[in-house]
Amino acid sequence: MFKMLLPKLRVNTVFDINLEELYAQGYRGIITDLDNTLVGAKAPDATPELIEWFARVKEVGFKLMIVSNNNLNRVSLFATPLDIQFVHSARKPSNVPFRKAMRLMELTPEKTIVVGDQMLTDVYGGNRLGLYTVLVLPISIGDEGFMTRFNRRVERIALSSLRKKGLWLEEEKKK
């Protein structure tokens, strides 16, 4: 049951993702979560380092889309100045926002990566559609809302089960 929560790749931050390697493997689009994946949940703007990463993503050849469960105001204020398309109020792990993002990028699941900080929304949602899932460590846990804190508790239970079954090893995380 918890196997659907296993990401294909675990890294500390988006900056640790080997974009060139994934592009060489045939991936062409990145769907990324916003809060606690790209910036802290209360951070209004992208950091200079993140702006450079966005430029690198596009330079390598990827299409980029933000898919967030947060509201239009939050996501729009972050994404619009950066000229990044987005889907807000996504209700992940629903298939609908992932499919919408792929349709907008004109990509199939086999060519799409999902990056996020939550197993129950980003990883599970991506795995259900056969996307390549990347789990990053959350940036600012202290800023998380009620539902995210609830999800983190469920994730801890899932991780305990996955560890007991030998499916989650701490040393698997790559840089």
Short mmCIF file of N, CA and C in Angstrom, two decimals:
data_model
loop_
_atom_site.label_atom_id
_atom_site.label_comp_id
_atom_site.label_asym_id
_atom_site.label_seq_id
_atom_site.Cartn_x
_atom_site.Cartn_y
_atom_site.Cartn_z
N MET A 1 0.81 -1.19 0.00
CA MET A 1 0.00 0.00 0.00
C MET A 1 0.86 1.27 0.00
N PHE A 2 1.88 1.31 0.86
CA PHE A 2 2.71 2.50 0.96
C PHE A 2 3.70 2.64 -0.19
N LYS A 3 3.82 1.61 -1.03
CA LYS A 3 4.79 1.67 -2.14
C LYS A 3 4.50 2.82 -3.10
N MET A 4 3.24 3.23 -3.21
CA MET A 4 2.88 4.35 -4.09
C MET A 4 3.42 5.68 -3.54
N LEU A 5 3.90 5.66 -2.30
CA LEU A 5 4.47 6.87 -1.71
C LEU A 5 5.98 6.97 -1.92
N LEU A 6 6.56 5.96 -2.55
CA LEU A 6 8.00 5.95 -2.78
C LEU A 6 8.36 6.78 -4.01
N PRO A 7 9.20 7.80 -3.83
CA PRO A 7 9.65 8.57 -4.99
C PRO A 7 10.70 7.80 -5.77
N LYS A 8 10.88 8.16 -7.02
CA LYS A 8 11.94 7.55 -7.82
C LYS A 8 13.31 8.08 -7.38
N LEU A 9 13.31 9.34 -6.89
CA LEU A 9 14.54 9.99 -6.48
C LEU A 9 14.29 10.85 -5.26
N ARG A 10 15.24 10.86 -4.33
CA ARG A 10 15.17 11.74 -3.16
C ARG A 10 16.41 12.60 -3.15
N VAL A 11 16.21 13.90 -2.99
CA VAL A 11 17.32 14.85 -2.90
C VAL A 11 17.02 15.86 -1.80
N ASN A 12 18.02 16.60 -1.40
CA ASN A 12 17.81 17.61 -0.36
C ASN A 12 16.99 18.79 -0.88
N THR A 13 17.37 19.32 -2.05
CA THR A 13 16.70 20.49 -2.62
C THR A 13 16.60 20.33 -4.13
N VAL A 14 15.84 21.21 -4.75
CA VAL A 14 15.74 21.19 -6.22
C VAL A 14 17.10 21.40 -6.86
N PHE A 15 17.99 22.10 -6.17
CA PHE A 15 19.32 22.38 -6.72
C PHE A 15 20.17 21.12 -6.86
N ASP A 16 19.78 20.05 -6.18
CA ASP A 16 20.52 18.78 -6.22
C ASP A 16 20.05 17.86 -7.34
N ILE A 17 19.05 18.27 -8.09
CA ILE A 17 18.53 17.44 -9.19
C ILE A 17 19.47 17.57 -10.39
N ASN A 18 19.89 16.44 -10.94
CA ASN A 18 20.76 16.45 -12.11
C ASN A 18 19.89 16.62 -13.36
N LEU A 19 19.68 17.86 -13.74
CA LEU A 19 18.79 18.18 -14.86
C LEU A 19 19.29 17.59 -16.18
N GLU A 20 20.58 17.68 -16.41
CA GLU A 20 21.14 17.16 -17.67
C GLU A 20 20.92 15.66 -17.80
N GLU A 21 21.11 14.94 -16.71
CA GLU A 21 20.93 13.49 -16.72
C GLU A 21 19.48 13.12 -17.02
N LEU A 22 18.54 13.81 -16.38
CA LEU A 22 17.13 13.52 -16.62
C LEU A 22 16.71 13.89 -18.04
N TYR A 23 17.25 14.98 -18.55
CA TYR A 23 16.93 15.37 -19.93
C TYR A 23 17.47 14.31 -20.90
N ALA A 24 18.68 13.82 -20.63
CA ALA A 24 19.28 12.77 -21.48
C ALA A 24 18.45 11.49 -21.44
N GLN A 25 17.73 11.26 -20.33
CA GLN A 25 16.88 10.08 -20.22
C GLN A 25 15.53 10.26 -20.93
N GLY A 26 15.31 11.45 -21.49
CA GLY A 26 14.09 11.66 -22.27
C GLY A 26 13.01 12.49 -21.62
N TYR A 27 13.24 12.96 -20.40
CA TYR A 27 12.25 13.80 -19.75
C TYR A 27 12.30 15.20 -20.33
N ARG A 28 11.12 15.82 -20.48
CA ARG A 28 11.05 17.13 -21.13
C ARG A 28 10.27 18.17 -20.34
N GLY A 29 9.60 17.76 -19.27
CA GLY A 29 8.82 18.71 -18.49
C GLY A 29 8.95 18.46 -17.01
N ILE A 30 8.89 19.55 -16.25
CA ILE A 30 8.94 19.47 -14.79
C ILE A 30 7.71 20.15 -14.22
N ILE A 31 6.96 19.38 -13.45
CA ILE A 31 5.86 19.92 -12.66
C ILE A 31 6.42 20.03 -11.25
N THR A 32 6.39 21.23 -10.69
CA THR A 32 6.93 21.39 -9.35
C THR A 32 5.89 22.01 -8.42
N ASP A 33 5.93 21.54 -7.19
CA ASP A 33 5.15 22.14 -6.13
C ASP A 33 5.77 23.49 -5.81
N LEU A 34 5.06 24.32 -5.07
CA LEU A 34 5.59 25.64 -4.70
C LEU A 34 6.06 25.68 -3.24
N ASP A 35 5.11 25.64 -2.33
CA ASP A 35 5.42 25.85 -0.91
C ASP A 35 6.22 24.71 -0.31
N ASN A 36 7.34 25.07 0.29
CA ASN A 36 8.29 24.16 0.92
C ASN A 36 9.03 23.26 -0.05
N THR A 37 8.82 23.47 -1.34
CA THR A 37 9.60 22.79 -2.37
C THR A 37 10.54 23.79 -3.02
N LEU A 38 9.99 24.91 -3.45
CA LEU A 38 10.79 25.97 -4.10
C LEU A 38 11.20 27.05 -3.10
N VAL A 39 10.28 27.44 -2.25
CA VAL A 39 10.52 28.43 -1.20
C VAL A 39 9.71 28.03 0.03
N GLY A 40 9.98 28.66 1.15
CA GLY A 40 9.19 28.43 2.35
C GLY A 40 7.73 28.79 2.10
N ALA A 41 6.84 28.20 2.86
CA ALA A 41 5.40 28.39 2.64
C ALA A 41 4.96 29.84 2.78
N LYS A 42 5.73 30.64 3.49
CA LYS A 42 5.35 32.05 3.66
C LYS A 42 6.26 33.00 2.89
N ALA A 43 7.20 32.48 2.15
CA ALA A 43 8.11 33.33 1.36
C ALA A 43 7.39 33.79 0.09
N PRO A 44 7.26 35.09 -0.09
CA PRO A 44 6.49 35.58 -1.24
C PRO A 44 7.21 35.50 -2.58
N ASP A 45 8.54 35.55 -2.55
CA ASP A 45 9.30 35.65 -3.81
C ASP A 45 10.37 34.58 -3.90
N ALA A 46 10.80 34.35 -5.14
CA ALA A 46 11.90 33.42 -5.40
C ALA A 46 13.22 34.05 -4.96
N THR A 47 14.10 33.22 -4.46
CA THR A 47 15.45 33.68 -4.11
C THR A 47 16.26 33.85 -5.40
N PRO A 48 17.34 34.61 -5.35
CA PRO A 48 18.20 34.72 -6.54
C PRO A 48 18.70 33.35 -7.02
N GLU A 49 19.03 32.48 -6.07
CA GLU A 49 19.50 31.13 -6.43
C GLU A 49 18.40 30.35 -7.16
N LEU A 50 17.16 30.50 -6.72
CA LEU A 50 16.05 29.80 -7.36
C LEU A 50 15.80 30.37 -8.75
N ILE A 51 15.90 31.68 -8.90
CA ILE A 51 15.73 32.30 -10.22
C ILE A 51 16.78 31.76 -11.19
N GLU A 52 18.01 31.59 -10.72
CA GLU A 52 19.06 30.98 -11.54
C GLU A 52 18.70 29.54 -11.91
N TRP A 53 18.14 28.79 -10.94
CA TRP A 53 17.76 27.40 -11.21
C TRP A 53 16.67 27.34 -12.27
N PHE A 54 15.67 28.23 -12.19
CA PHE A 54 14.63 28.29 -13.21
C PHE A 54 15.25 28.53 -14.59
N ALA A 55 16.21 29.43 -14.66
CA ALA A 55 16.87 29.72 -15.94
C ALA A 55 17.60 28.48 -16.45
N ARG A 56 18.25 27.76 -15.55
CA ARG A 56 18.96 26.54 -15.93
C ARG A 56 18.01 25.46 -16.43
N VAL A 57 16.87 25.33 -15.75
CA VAL A 57 15.85 24.36 -16.15
C VAL A 57 15.46 24.62 -17.61
N LYS A 58 15.19 25.86 -17.93
CA LYS A 58 14.79 26.23 -19.29
C LYS A 58 15.94 26.10 -20.27
N GLU A 59 17.15 26.45 -19.82
CA GLU A 59 18.34 26.34 -20.67
C GLU A 59 18.61 24.89 -21.07
N VAL A 60 18.42 23.98 -20.14
CA VAL A 60 18.62 22.56 -20.43
C VAL A 60 17.59 22.08 -21.45
N GLY A 61 16.42 22.71 -21.47
CA GLY A 61 15.40 22.36 -22.44
C GLY A 61 14.07 21.92 -21.87
N PHE A 62 13.93 22.01 -20.56
CA PHE A 62 12.69 21.58 -19.92
C PHE A 62 11.61 22.64 -20.02
N LYS A 63 10.37 22.18 -20.12
CA LYS A 63 9.22 23.03 -19.88
C LYS A 63 8.97 22.96 -18.38
N LEU A 64 8.42 24.04 -17.81
CA LEU A 64 8.27 24.12 -16.36
C LEU A 64 6.87 24.59 -16.01
N MET A 65 6.29 23.96 -14.99
CA MET A 65 4.93 24.31 -14.55
C MET A 65 4.86 24.14 -13.03
N ILE A 66 4.28 25.12 -12.35
CA ILE A 66 4.05 25.01 -10.91
C ILE A 66 2.63 24.49 -10.72
N VAL A 67 2.49 23.44 -9.90
CA VAL A 67 1.17 22.91 -9.54
C VAL A 67 1.12 22.94 -8.02
N SER A 68 0.22 23.79 -7.49
CA SER A 68 0.15 24.01 -6.05
C SER A 68 -1.27 23.86 -5.54
N ASN A 69 -1.38 23.35 -4.33
CA ASN A 69 -2.69 23.30 -3.67
C ASN A 69 -3.07 24.66 -3.11
N ASN A 70 -2.15 25.60 -3.11
CA ASN A 70 -2.42 26.92 -2.56
C ASN A 70 -3.33 27.72 -3.50
N ASN A 71 -3.82 28.87 -3.02
CA ASN A 71 -4.81 29.66 -3.75
C ASN A 71 -4.20 30.49 -4.88
N LEU A 72 -5.09 31.03 -5.71
CA LEU A 72 -4.69 31.81 -6.89
C LEU A 72 -3.79 32.98 -6.51
N ASN A 73 -4.13 33.71 -5.48
CA ASN A 73 -3.35 34.89 -5.10
C ASN A 73 -1.90 34.50 -4.78
N ARG A 74 -1.73 33.50 -3.92
CA ARG A 74 -0.38 33.07 -3.52
C ARG A 74 0.44 32.61 -4.72
N VAL A 75 -0.13 31.72 -5.52
CA VAL A 75 0.62 31.12 -6.62
C VAL A 75 0.88 32.15 -7.73
N SER A 76 -0.10 32.94 -8.03
CA SER A 76 0.04 33.96 -9.08
C SER A 76 1.10 35.00 -8.73
N LEU A 77 1.08 35.48 -7.49
CA LEU A 77 2.06 36.49 -7.08
C LEU A 77 3.49 35.96 -7.16
N PHE A 78 3.65 34.64 -6.96
CA PHE A 78 4.98 34.04 -7.06
C PHE A 78 5.36 33.78 -8.52
N ALA A 79 4.48 33.14 -9.27
CA ALA A 79 4.81 32.63 -10.61
C ALA A 79 4.77 33.67 -11.73
N THR A 80 3.81 34.58 -11.69
CA THR A 80 3.62 35.52 -12.79
C THR A 80 4.86 36.39 -13.07
N PRO A 81 5.49 36.99 -12.05
CA PRO A 81 6.69 37.79 -12.34
C PRO A 81 7.83 36.98 -12.96
N LEU A 82 7.81 35.67 -12.74
CA LEU A 82 8.86 34.79 -13.26
C LEU A 82 8.49 34.20 -14.62
N ASP A 83 7.29 34.53 -15.10
CA ASP A 83 6.79 34.01 -16.37
C ASP A 83 6.74 32.47 -16.37
N ILE A 84 6.21 31.93 -15.26
CA ILE A 84 6.06 30.48 -15.13
C ILE A 84 4.57 30.17 -15.08
N GLN A 85 4.13 29.23 -15.92
CA GLN A 85 2.73 28.81 -15.90
C GLN A 85 2.45 28.06 -14.60
N PHE A 86 1.17 28.07 -14.19
CA PHE A 86 0.83 27.41 -12.94
C PHE A 86 -0.60 26.90 -12.94
N VAL A 87 -0.82 25.94 -12.04
CA VAL A 87 -2.16 25.46 -11.72
C VAL A 87 -2.29 25.67 -10.22
N HIS A 88 -3.29 26.43 -9.80
CA HIS A 88 -3.50 26.73 -8.38
C HIS A 88 -4.69 25.91 -7.87
N SER A 89 -4.87 25.90 -6.56
CA SER A 89 -5.97 25.16 -5.91
C SER A 89 -6.09 23.76 -6.50
N ALA A 90 -4.96 23.10 -6.63
CA ALA A 90 -4.85 21.87 -7.41
C ALA A 90 -5.54 20.65 -6.81
N ARG A 91 -5.67 20.61 -5.52
CA ARG A 91 -6.25 19.45 -4.84
C ARG A 91 -5.46 18.16 -5.08
N LYS A 92 -4.13 18.30 -5.09
CA LYS A 92 -3.30 17.11 -5.19
C LYS A 92 -3.57 16.22 -3.99
N PRO A 93 -3.61 14.94 -4.16
CA PRO A 93 -3.04 14.12 -5.22
C PRO A 93 -4.00 13.80 -6.38
N SER A 94 -5.06 14.55 -6.54
CA SER A 94 -5.97 14.33 -7.67
C SER A 94 -5.20 14.28 -8.99
N ASN A 95 -5.65 13.45 -9.91
CA ASN A 95 -5.02 13.35 -11.23
C ASN A 95 -5.22 14.61 -12.07
N VAL A 96 -6.31 15.33 -11.81
CA VAL A 96 -6.72 16.46 -12.65
C VAL A 96 -5.62 17.51 -12.83
N PRO A 97 -5.00 18.03 -11.75
CA PRO A 97 -4.00 19.08 -11.97
C PRO A 97 -2.75 18.60 -12.69
N PHE A 98 -2.36 17.35 -12.45
CA PHE A 98 -1.19 16.81 -13.14
C PHE A 98 -1.48 16.67 -14.64
N ARG A 99 -2.67 16.16 -14.95
CA ARG A 99 -3.05 16.03 -16.36
C ARG A 99 -3.16 17.39 -17.04
N LYS A 100 -3.71 18.37 -16.33
CA LYS A 100 -3.82 19.72 -16.88
C LYS A 100 -2.43 20.29 -17.17
N ALA A 101 -1.51 20.13 -16.24
CA ALA A 101 -0.15 20.62 -16.44
C ALA A 101 0.52 19.95 -17.64
N MET A 102 0.36 18.64 -17.75
CA MET A 102 0.95 17.93 -18.90
C MET A 102 0.32 18.39 -20.20
N ARG A 103 -0.99 18.60 -20.19
CA ARG A 103 -1.68 19.08 -21.40
C ARG A 103 -1.14 20.46 -21.80
N LEU A 104 -0.98 21.35 -20.84
CA LEU A 104 -0.46 22.69 -21.12
C LEU A 104 0.98 22.65 -21.63
N MET A 105 1.76 21.68 -21.15
CA MET A 105 3.14 21.53 -21.61
C MET A 105 3.23 20.67 -22.87
N GLU A 106 2.10 20.07 -23.26
CA GLU A 106 2.03 19.16 -24.41
C GLU A 106 2.98 17.98 -24.24
N LEU A 107 2.89 17.35 -23.05
CA LEU A 107 3.75 16.22 -22.73
C LEU A 107 2.95 15.03 -22.22
N THR A 108 3.56 13.86 -22.30
CA THR A 108 2.97 12.63 -21.79
C THR A 108 3.60 12.31 -20.42
N PRO A 109 2.99 11.40 -19.67
CA PRO A 109 3.56 11.03 -18.37
C PRO A 109 5.01 10.51 -18.48
N GLU A 110 5.32 9.81 -19.55
CA GLU A 110 6.66 9.24 -19.71
C GLU A 110 7.74 10.30 -19.86
N LYS A 111 7.33 11.52 -20.15
CA LYS A 111 8.29 12.61 -20.36
C LYS A 111 8.23 13.68 -19.27
N THR A 112 7.51 13.36 -18.17
CA THR A 112 7.24 14.37 -17.16
C THR A 112 7.77 13.97 -15.78
N ILE A 113 8.34 14.95 -15.11
CA ILE A 113 8.88 14.81 -13.75
C ILE A 113 8.00 15.62 -12.80
N VAL A 114 7.78 15.09 -11.61
CA VAL A 114 7.09 15.83 -10.56
C VAL A 114 8.07 16.02 -9.41
N VAL A 115 8.20 17.25 -8.93
CA VAL A 115 9.08 17.56 -7.81
C VAL A 115 8.23 18.15 -6.69
N GLY A 116 8.38 17.59 -5.49
CA GLY A 116 7.63 18.12 -4.36
C GLY A 116 8.20 17.66 -3.04
N ASP A 117 7.67 18.25 -1.97
CA ASP A 117 8.16 17.93 -0.63
C ASP A 117 7.24 17.00 0.15
N GLN A 118 6.11 16.62 -0.45
CA GLN A 118 5.17 15.76 0.28
C GLN A 118 4.92 14.44 -0.45
N MET A 119 4.99 13.37 0.33
CA MET A 119 4.73 12.04 -0.22
C MET A 119 3.25 11.85 -0.55
N LEU A 120 2.37 12.40 0.28
CA LEU A 120 0.93 12.16 0.11
C LEU A 120 0.30 12.96 -1.01
N THR A 121 0.91 14.04 -1.42
CA THR A 121 0.33 14.87 -2.48
C THR A 121 1.15 14.77 -3.76
N ASP A 122 2.40 15.16 -3.70
CA ASP A 122 3.24 15.23 -4.89
C ASP A 122 3.67 13.85 -5.38
N VAL A 123 4.25 13.05 -4.51
CA VAL A 123 4.76 11.74 -4.92
C VAL A 123 3.62 10.78 -5.26
N TYR A 124 2.65 10.67 -4.38
CA TYR A 124 1.52 9.77 -4.63
C TYR A 124 0.78 10.19 -5.91
N GLY A 125 0.50 11.48 -6.04
CA GLY A 125 -0.19 11.96 -7.23
C GLY A 125 0.59 11.68 -8.51
N GLY A 126 1.89 11.92 -8.48
CA GLY A 126 2.72 11.65 -9.65
C GLY A 126 2.84 10.17 -9.96
N ASN A 127 3.04 9.36 -8.93
CA ASN A 127 3.18 7.92 -9.13
C ASN A 127 1.91 7.30 -9.72
N ARG A 128 0.76 7.80 -9.31
CA ARG A 128 -0.51 7.26 -9.83
C ARG A 128 -0.60 7.39 -11.35
N LEU A 129 0.05 8.42 -11.89
CA LEU A 129 -0.01 8.64 -13.34
C LEU A 129 1.24 8.16 -14.06
N GLY A 130 2.18 7.57 -13.34
CA GLY A 130 3.39 7.06 -13.97
C GLY A 130 4.43 8.13 -14.26
N LEU A 131 4.40 9.23 -13.52
CA LEU A 131 5.39 10.29 -13.69
C LEU A 131 6.65 9.94 -12.89
N TYR A 132 7.77 10.54 -13.26
CA TYR A 132 9.02 10.37 -12.52
C TYR A 132 8.96 11.30 -11.32
N THR A 133 8.94 10.74 -10.12
CA THR A 133 8.73 11.54 -8.92
C THR A 133 10.03 11.82 -8.17
N VAL A 134 10.19 13.07 -7.75
CA VAL A 134 11.36 13.51 -7.00
C VAL A 134 10.87 14.14 -5.70
N LEU A 135 11.35 13.63 -4.58
CA LEU A 135 10.99 14.15 -3.27
C LEU A 135 12.15 14.99 -2.74
N VAL A 136 11.85 16.23 -2.35
CA VAL A 136 12.84 17.10 -1.73
C VAL A 136 12.50 17.27 -0.26
N LEU A 137 13.48 17.66 0.53
CA LEU A 137 13.21 17.95 1.94
C LEU A 137 12.44 19.27 2.02
N PRO A 138 11.47 19.36 2.93
CA PRO A 138 10.73 20.62 3.07
C PRO A 138 11.65 21.74 3.55
N ILE A 139 11.41 22.94 3.02
CA ILE A 139 12.26 24.09 3.32
C ILE A 139 11.98 24.68 4.69
N SER A 140 10.72 24.84 5.05
CA SER A 140 10.36 25.53 6.30
C SER A 140 9.13 24.88 6.93
N ILE A 141 9.35 23.82 7.67
CA ILE A 141 8.24 23.07 8.27
C ILE A 141 7.42 23.93 9.21
N GLY A 142 8.04 24.87 9.89
CA GLY A 142 7.35 25.72 10.84
C GLY A 142 6.26 26.59 10.24
N ASP A 143 6.30 26.80 8.92
CA ASP A 143 5.33 27.66 8.25
C ASP A 143 4.14 26.89 7.67
N GLU A 144 4.09 25.58 7.89
CA GLU A 144 3.08 24.76 7.24
C GLU A 144 1.71 24.90 7.88
N GLY A 145 0.69 24.75 7.06
CA GLY A 145 -0.69 24.82 7.51
C GLY A 145 -1.16 23.51 8.14
N PHE A 146 -2.40 23.50 8.60
CA PHE A 146 -2.96 22.35 9.31
C PHE A 146 -2.92 21.07 8.47
N MET A 147 -3.39 21.13 7.22
CA MET A 147 -3.45 19.91 6.40
C MET A 147 -2.06 19.35 6.13
N THR A 148 -1.10 20.22 5.89
CA THR A 148 0.26 19.74 5.64
C THR A 148 0.83 19.09 6.90
N ARG A 149 0.57 19.69 8.06
CA ARG A 149 1.04 19.07 9.31
C ARG A 149 0.39 17.71 9.52
N PHE A 150 -0.89 17.60 9.19
CA PHE A 150 -1.58 16.30 9.27
C PHE A 150 -0.92 15.30 8.31
N ASN A 151 -0.67 15.74 7.07
CA ASN A 151 -0.03 14.87 6.08
C ASN A 151 1.34 14.39 6.57
N ARG A 152 2.08 15.26 7.22
CA ARG A 152 3.41 14.88 7.72
C ARG A 152 3.29 13.76 8.76
N ARG A 153 2.25 13.78 9.58
CA ARG A 153 2.05 12.70 10.55
C ARG A 153 1.78 11.37 9.84
N VAL A 154 0.95 11.40 8.83
CA VAL A 154 0.65 10.20 8.05
C VAL A 154 1.93 9.72 7.35
N GLU A 155 2.72 10.66 6.84
CA GLU A 155 3.99 10.29 6.18
C GLU A 155 4.92 9.57 7.15
N ARG A 156 4.96 10.02 8.41
CA ARG A 156 5.82 9.36 9.40
C ARG A 156 5.40 7.90 9.61
N ILE A 157 4.11 7.64 9.63
CA ILE A 157 3.60 6.27 9.75
C ILE A 157 4.01 5.46 8.52
N ALA A 158 3.84 6.04 7.35
CA ALA A 158 4.21 5.36 6.10
C ALA A 158 5.71 5.06 6.07
N LEU A 159 6.52 6.05 6.47
CA LEU A 159 7.97 5.85 6.47
C LEU A 159 8.38 4.73 7.42
N SER A 160 7.73 4.65 8.56
CA SER A 160 8.03 3.58 9.52
C SER A 160 7.77 2.22 8.88
N SER A 161 6.65 2.10 8.20
CA SER A 161 6.31 0.85 7.53
C SER A 161 7.30 0.54 6.40
N LEU A 162 7.64 1.55 5.61
CA LEU A 162 8.57 1.35 4.50
C LEU A 162 9.96 0.96 5.00
N ARG A 163 10.39 1.55 6.11
CA ARG A 163 11.69 1.20 6.69
C ARG A 163 11.70 -0.26 7.16
N LYS A 164 10.61 -0.67 7.83
CA LYS A 164 10.52 -2.05 8.33
C LYS A 164 10.58 -3.06 7.20
N LYS A 165 10.04 -2.67 6.03
CA LYS A 165 10.04 -3.56 4.87
C LYS A 165 11.32 -3.43 4.05
N GLY A 166 12.23 -2.57 4.49
CA GLY A 166 13.49 -2.37 3.78
C GLY A 166 13.35 -1.58 2.49
N LEU A 167 12.25 -0.83 2.35
CA LEU A 167 12.02 -0.08 1.11
C LEU A 167 12.47 1.38 1.20
N TRP A 168 12.82 1.84 2.39
CA TRP A 168 13.24 3.24 2.59
C TRP A 168 14.53 3.23 3.40
N LEU A 169 15.61 3.51 2.75
CA LEU A 169 16.90 3.56 3.40
C LEU A 169 17.40 5.00 3.37
N GLU A 170 17.85 5.49 4.50
CA GLU A 170 18.28 6.90 4.58
C GLU A 170 19.42 7.22 3.63
N GLU A 171 20.31 6.25 3.40
CA GLU A 171 21.47 6.53 2.54
C GLU A 171 21.13 6.59 1.05
N GLU A 172 19.88 6.29 0.69
CA GLU A 172 19.49 6.34 -0.74
C GLU A 172 19.43 7.74 -1.28
N LYS A 173 19.27 8.73 -0.41
CA LYS A 173 19.14 10.11 -0.86
C LYS A 173 20.38 10.51 -1.64
N LYS A 174 20.19 11.10 -2.81
CA LYS A 174 21.30 11.47 -3.68
C LYS A 174 21.44 12.97 -3.75
N LYS A 175 22.65 13.39 -4.05
CA LYS A 175 22.89 14.82 -4.26
C LYS A 175 23.15 15.08 -5.71
#
